[in-house]
Tab-separated table of C-alpha atoms and ligand atoms in Angstrom:
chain	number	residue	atom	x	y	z
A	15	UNK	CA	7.435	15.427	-5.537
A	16	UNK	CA	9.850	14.252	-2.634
A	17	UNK	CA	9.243	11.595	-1.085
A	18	UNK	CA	11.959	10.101	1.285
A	19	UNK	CA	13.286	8.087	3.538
A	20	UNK	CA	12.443	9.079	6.397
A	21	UNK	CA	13.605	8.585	10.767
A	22	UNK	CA	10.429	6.907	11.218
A	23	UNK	CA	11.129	4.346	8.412
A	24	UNK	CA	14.361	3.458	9.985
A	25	UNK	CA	13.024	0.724	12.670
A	26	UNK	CA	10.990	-0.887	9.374
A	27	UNK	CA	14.226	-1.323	7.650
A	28	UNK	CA	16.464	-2.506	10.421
A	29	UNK	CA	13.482	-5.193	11.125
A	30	UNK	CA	13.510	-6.220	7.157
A	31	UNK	CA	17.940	-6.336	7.486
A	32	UNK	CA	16.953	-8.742	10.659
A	33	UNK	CA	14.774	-10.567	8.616
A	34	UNK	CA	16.803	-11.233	5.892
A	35	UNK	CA	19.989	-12.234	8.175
A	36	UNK	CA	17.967	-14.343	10.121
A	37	UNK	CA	16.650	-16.147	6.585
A	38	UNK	CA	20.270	-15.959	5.305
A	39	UNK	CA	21.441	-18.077	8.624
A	40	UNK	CA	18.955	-21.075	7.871
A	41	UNK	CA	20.282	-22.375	4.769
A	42	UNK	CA	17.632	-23.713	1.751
A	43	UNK	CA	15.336	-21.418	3.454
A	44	UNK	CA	13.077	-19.189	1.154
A	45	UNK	CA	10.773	-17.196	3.803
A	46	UNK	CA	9.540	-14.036	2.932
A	47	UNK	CA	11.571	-11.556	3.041
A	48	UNK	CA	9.624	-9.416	5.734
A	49	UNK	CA	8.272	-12.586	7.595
A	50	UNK	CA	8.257	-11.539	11.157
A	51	UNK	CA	8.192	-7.470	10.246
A	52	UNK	CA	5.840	-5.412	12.508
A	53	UNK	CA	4.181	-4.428	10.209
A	54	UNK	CA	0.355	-4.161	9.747
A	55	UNK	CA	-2.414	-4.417	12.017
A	56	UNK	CA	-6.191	-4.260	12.612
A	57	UNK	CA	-7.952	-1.431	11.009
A	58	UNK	CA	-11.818	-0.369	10.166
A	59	UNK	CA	-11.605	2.609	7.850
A	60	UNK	CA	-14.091	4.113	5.352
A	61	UNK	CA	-14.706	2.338	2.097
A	62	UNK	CA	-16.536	3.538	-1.381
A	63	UNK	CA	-19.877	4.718	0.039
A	64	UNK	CA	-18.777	4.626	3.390
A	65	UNK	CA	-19.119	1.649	4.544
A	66	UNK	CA	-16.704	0.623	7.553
A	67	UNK	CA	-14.058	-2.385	6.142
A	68	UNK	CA	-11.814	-3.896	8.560
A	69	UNK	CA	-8.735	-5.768	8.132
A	70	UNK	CA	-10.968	-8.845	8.798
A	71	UNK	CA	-12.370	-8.792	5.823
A	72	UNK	CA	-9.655	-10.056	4.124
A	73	UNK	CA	-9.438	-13.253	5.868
A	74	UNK	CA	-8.064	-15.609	3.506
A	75	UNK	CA	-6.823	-13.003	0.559
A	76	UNK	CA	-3.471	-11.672	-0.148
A	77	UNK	CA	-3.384	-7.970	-0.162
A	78	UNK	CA	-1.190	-5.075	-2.020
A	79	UNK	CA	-1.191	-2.094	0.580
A	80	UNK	CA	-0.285	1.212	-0.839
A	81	UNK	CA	-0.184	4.305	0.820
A	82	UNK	CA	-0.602	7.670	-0.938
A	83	UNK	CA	-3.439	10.381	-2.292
A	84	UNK	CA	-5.480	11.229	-4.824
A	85	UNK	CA	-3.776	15.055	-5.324
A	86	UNK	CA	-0.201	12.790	-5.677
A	87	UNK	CA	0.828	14.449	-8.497
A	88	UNK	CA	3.438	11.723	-10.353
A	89	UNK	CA	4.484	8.985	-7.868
A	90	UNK	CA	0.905	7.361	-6.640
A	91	UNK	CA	-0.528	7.450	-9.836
A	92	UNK	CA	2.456	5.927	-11.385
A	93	UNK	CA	2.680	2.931	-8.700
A	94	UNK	CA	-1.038	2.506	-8.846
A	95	UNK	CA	-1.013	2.036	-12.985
A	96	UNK	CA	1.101	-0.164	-12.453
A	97	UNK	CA	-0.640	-1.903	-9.618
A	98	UNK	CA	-3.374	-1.961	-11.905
A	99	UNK	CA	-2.092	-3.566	-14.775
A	100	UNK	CA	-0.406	-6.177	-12.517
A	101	UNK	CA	-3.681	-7.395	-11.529
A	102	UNK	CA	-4.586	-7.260	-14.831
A	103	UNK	CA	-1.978	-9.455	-16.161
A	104	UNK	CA	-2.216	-11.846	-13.082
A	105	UNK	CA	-6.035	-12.062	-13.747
A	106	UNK	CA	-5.465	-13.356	-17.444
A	107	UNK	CA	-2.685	-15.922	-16.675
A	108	UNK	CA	-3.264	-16.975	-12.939
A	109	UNK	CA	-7.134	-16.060	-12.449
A	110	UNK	CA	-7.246	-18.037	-9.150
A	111	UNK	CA	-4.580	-16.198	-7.871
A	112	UNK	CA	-5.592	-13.007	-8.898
A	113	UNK	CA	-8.558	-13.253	-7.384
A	114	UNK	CA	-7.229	-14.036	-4.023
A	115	UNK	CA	-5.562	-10.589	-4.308
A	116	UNK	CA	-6.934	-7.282	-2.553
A	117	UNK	CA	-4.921	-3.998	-4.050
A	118	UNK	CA	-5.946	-1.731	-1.233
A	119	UNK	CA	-4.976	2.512	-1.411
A	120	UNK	CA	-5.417	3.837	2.186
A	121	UNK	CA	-5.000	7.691	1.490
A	122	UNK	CA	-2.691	9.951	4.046
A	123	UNK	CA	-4.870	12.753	2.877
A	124	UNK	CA	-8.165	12.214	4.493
A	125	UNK	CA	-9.392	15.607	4.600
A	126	UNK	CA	-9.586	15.930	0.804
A	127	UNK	CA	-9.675	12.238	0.338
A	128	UNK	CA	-13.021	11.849	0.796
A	129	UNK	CA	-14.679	8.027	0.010
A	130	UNK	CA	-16.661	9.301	-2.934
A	131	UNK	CA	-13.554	10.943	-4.109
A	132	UNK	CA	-11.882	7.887	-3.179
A	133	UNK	CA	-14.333	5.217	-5.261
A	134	UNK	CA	-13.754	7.623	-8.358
A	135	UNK	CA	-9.774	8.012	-8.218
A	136	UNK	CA	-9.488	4.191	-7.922
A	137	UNK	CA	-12.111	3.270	-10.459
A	138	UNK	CA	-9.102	4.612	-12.768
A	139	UNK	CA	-6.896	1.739	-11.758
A	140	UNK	CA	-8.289	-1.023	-11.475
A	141	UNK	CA	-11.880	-2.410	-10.508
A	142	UNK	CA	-10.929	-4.285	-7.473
A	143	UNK	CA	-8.555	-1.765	-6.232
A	144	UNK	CA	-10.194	-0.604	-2.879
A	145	UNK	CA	-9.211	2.905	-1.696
A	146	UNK	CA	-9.809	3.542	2.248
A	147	UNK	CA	-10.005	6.747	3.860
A	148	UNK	CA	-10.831	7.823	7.683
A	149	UNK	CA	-10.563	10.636	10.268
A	150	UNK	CA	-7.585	12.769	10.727
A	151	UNK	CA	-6.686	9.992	13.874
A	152	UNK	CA	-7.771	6.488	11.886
A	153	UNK	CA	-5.423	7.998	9.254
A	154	UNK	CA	-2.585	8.674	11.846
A	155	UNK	CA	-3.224	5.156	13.653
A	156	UNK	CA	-3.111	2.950	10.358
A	157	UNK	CA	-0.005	4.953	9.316
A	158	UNK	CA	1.857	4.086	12.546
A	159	UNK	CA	0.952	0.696	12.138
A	160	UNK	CA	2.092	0.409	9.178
A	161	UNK	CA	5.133	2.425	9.242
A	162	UNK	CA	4.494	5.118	6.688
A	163	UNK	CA	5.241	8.313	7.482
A	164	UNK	CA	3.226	11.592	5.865
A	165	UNK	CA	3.996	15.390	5.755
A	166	UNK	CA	1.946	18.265	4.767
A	167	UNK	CA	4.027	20.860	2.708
A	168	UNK	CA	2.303	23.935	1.539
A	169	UNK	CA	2.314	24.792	-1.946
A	170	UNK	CA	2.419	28.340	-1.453
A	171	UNK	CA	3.161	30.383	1.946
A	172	UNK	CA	-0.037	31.112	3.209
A	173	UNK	CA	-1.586	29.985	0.614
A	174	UNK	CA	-4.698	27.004	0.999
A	175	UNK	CA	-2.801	24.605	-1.763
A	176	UNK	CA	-0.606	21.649	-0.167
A	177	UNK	CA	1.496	18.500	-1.311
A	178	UNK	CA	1.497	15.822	0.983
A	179	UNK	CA	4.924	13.911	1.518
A	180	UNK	CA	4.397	10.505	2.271
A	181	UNK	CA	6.476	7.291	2.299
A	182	UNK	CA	6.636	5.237	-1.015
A	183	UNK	CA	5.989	1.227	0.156
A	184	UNK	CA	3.820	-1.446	-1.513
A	185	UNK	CA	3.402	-4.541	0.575
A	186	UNK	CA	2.430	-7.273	0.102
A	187	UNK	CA	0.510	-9.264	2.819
A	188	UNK	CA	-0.173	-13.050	3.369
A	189	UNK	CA	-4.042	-14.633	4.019
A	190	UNK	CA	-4.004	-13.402	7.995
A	191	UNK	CA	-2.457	-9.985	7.144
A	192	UNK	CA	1.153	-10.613	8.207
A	193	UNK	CA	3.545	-8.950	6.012
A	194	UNK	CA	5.361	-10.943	3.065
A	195	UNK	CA	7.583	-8.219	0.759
A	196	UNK	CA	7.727	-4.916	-0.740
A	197	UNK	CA	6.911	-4.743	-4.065
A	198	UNK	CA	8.320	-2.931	-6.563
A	199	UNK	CA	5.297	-0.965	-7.920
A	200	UNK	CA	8.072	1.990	-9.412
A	201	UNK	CA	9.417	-0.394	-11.681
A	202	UNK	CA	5.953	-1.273	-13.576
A	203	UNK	CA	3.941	-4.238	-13.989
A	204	UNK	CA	6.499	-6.810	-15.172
A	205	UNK	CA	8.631	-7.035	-11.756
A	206	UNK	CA	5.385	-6.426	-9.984
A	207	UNK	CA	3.620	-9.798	-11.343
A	208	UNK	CA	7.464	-11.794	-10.878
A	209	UNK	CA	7.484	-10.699	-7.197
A	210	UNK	CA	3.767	-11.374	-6.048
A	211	UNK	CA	4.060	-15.017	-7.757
A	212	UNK	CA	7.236	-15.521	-5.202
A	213	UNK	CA	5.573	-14.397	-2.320
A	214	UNK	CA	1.770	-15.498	-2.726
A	215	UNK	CA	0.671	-18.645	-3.737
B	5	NI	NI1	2.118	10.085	-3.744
């Protein structure tokens, strides 16, 4: 599937290239690298059995965001392994750090993504891995805020099937939800582990 780089993306980046100039400028520094990115924001979305979870929630945790959906066909369920086994490595050599770590999948499908259909897709990751769905306009909101973009593409011409095109971004987020780094869930669980130690402590 294609996922890209999209316009929309393009005011994330420039605000990451800020970042890192602005780190680069005050030397011995080692800030985050998206410290300061406008990125994230409050949210209450549908959980497994529907119960509403907020941003709030989190108070205190570190969290792994991922955006994606359950009919991804190759590039969310490859980050999310991945995700998954993270956690799993972090839980066996740093348990107190693992478990101050949310993985949270916020679908761009939420029409099909459904939170039953939701509680089982995760369940294949990773136990703690928490996947959030919403109405068509929670889905658009949270997107905005987080600066992932999403495109329906039909699979057929008038046919019912679709793809959805969607940004490819893992971040990580600090204790009060204020964005820390993208991680590099592509690359599997080995870089994934090296970067969240960096970032969350
Ligand atoms: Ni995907």
């Amino acid at each position: 599937m294609n996922e890209t780089t999209p316009k929309r993306l393009i005011p994330l980046l420039l605000s990451l290239l800020l970042a890192a100039l602005a780190a680069a400028c005050s030397p011995g520094a080692a800030d985050p690298p998206m410290k300061g990115a406008r990125v994230g924001g409050p949210f209450a979305l549908a959980g497994p059995d529907g119960r509403v979870v907020r941003d709030t929630d989190f108070a205190g945790k570190y969290r792994i965001v991922y955006f994606g959906y359950t009919h991804c066909p190759d590039v969310c369920p490859n980050d999310l392994a991945n995700i998954g086994q993270a956690m799993r490595r972090l839980e066996k050599e740093t348990p107190a750090l693992a478990a101050r770590l949310q993985p949270i999948f916020i679908t761009v499908d939420p029409e099909r993504d459904t939170p039953a259909v939701m509680k089982d897709y995760t369940s294949a990751f990773h136990p703690k891995l928490l996947g959030l769905t919403g109405t068509p306009q929670q889905i658009a909101a949270v997107s905005k805020e987080f600066a992932v973009w999403s495109s329906k593409q039909k699979l057929q011409p008038g046919g019912e099937g679709y793809a959805v095109d969607h940004s490819r971004l893992t971040i990580l987020m600090g204790p009060k939800g204020e964005p820390l780094a993208l991680l590099p869930a592509e690359q599997g669980a080995e870089p994934l582990v090296a970067e969240i130690r960096k970032w969350a402590k």
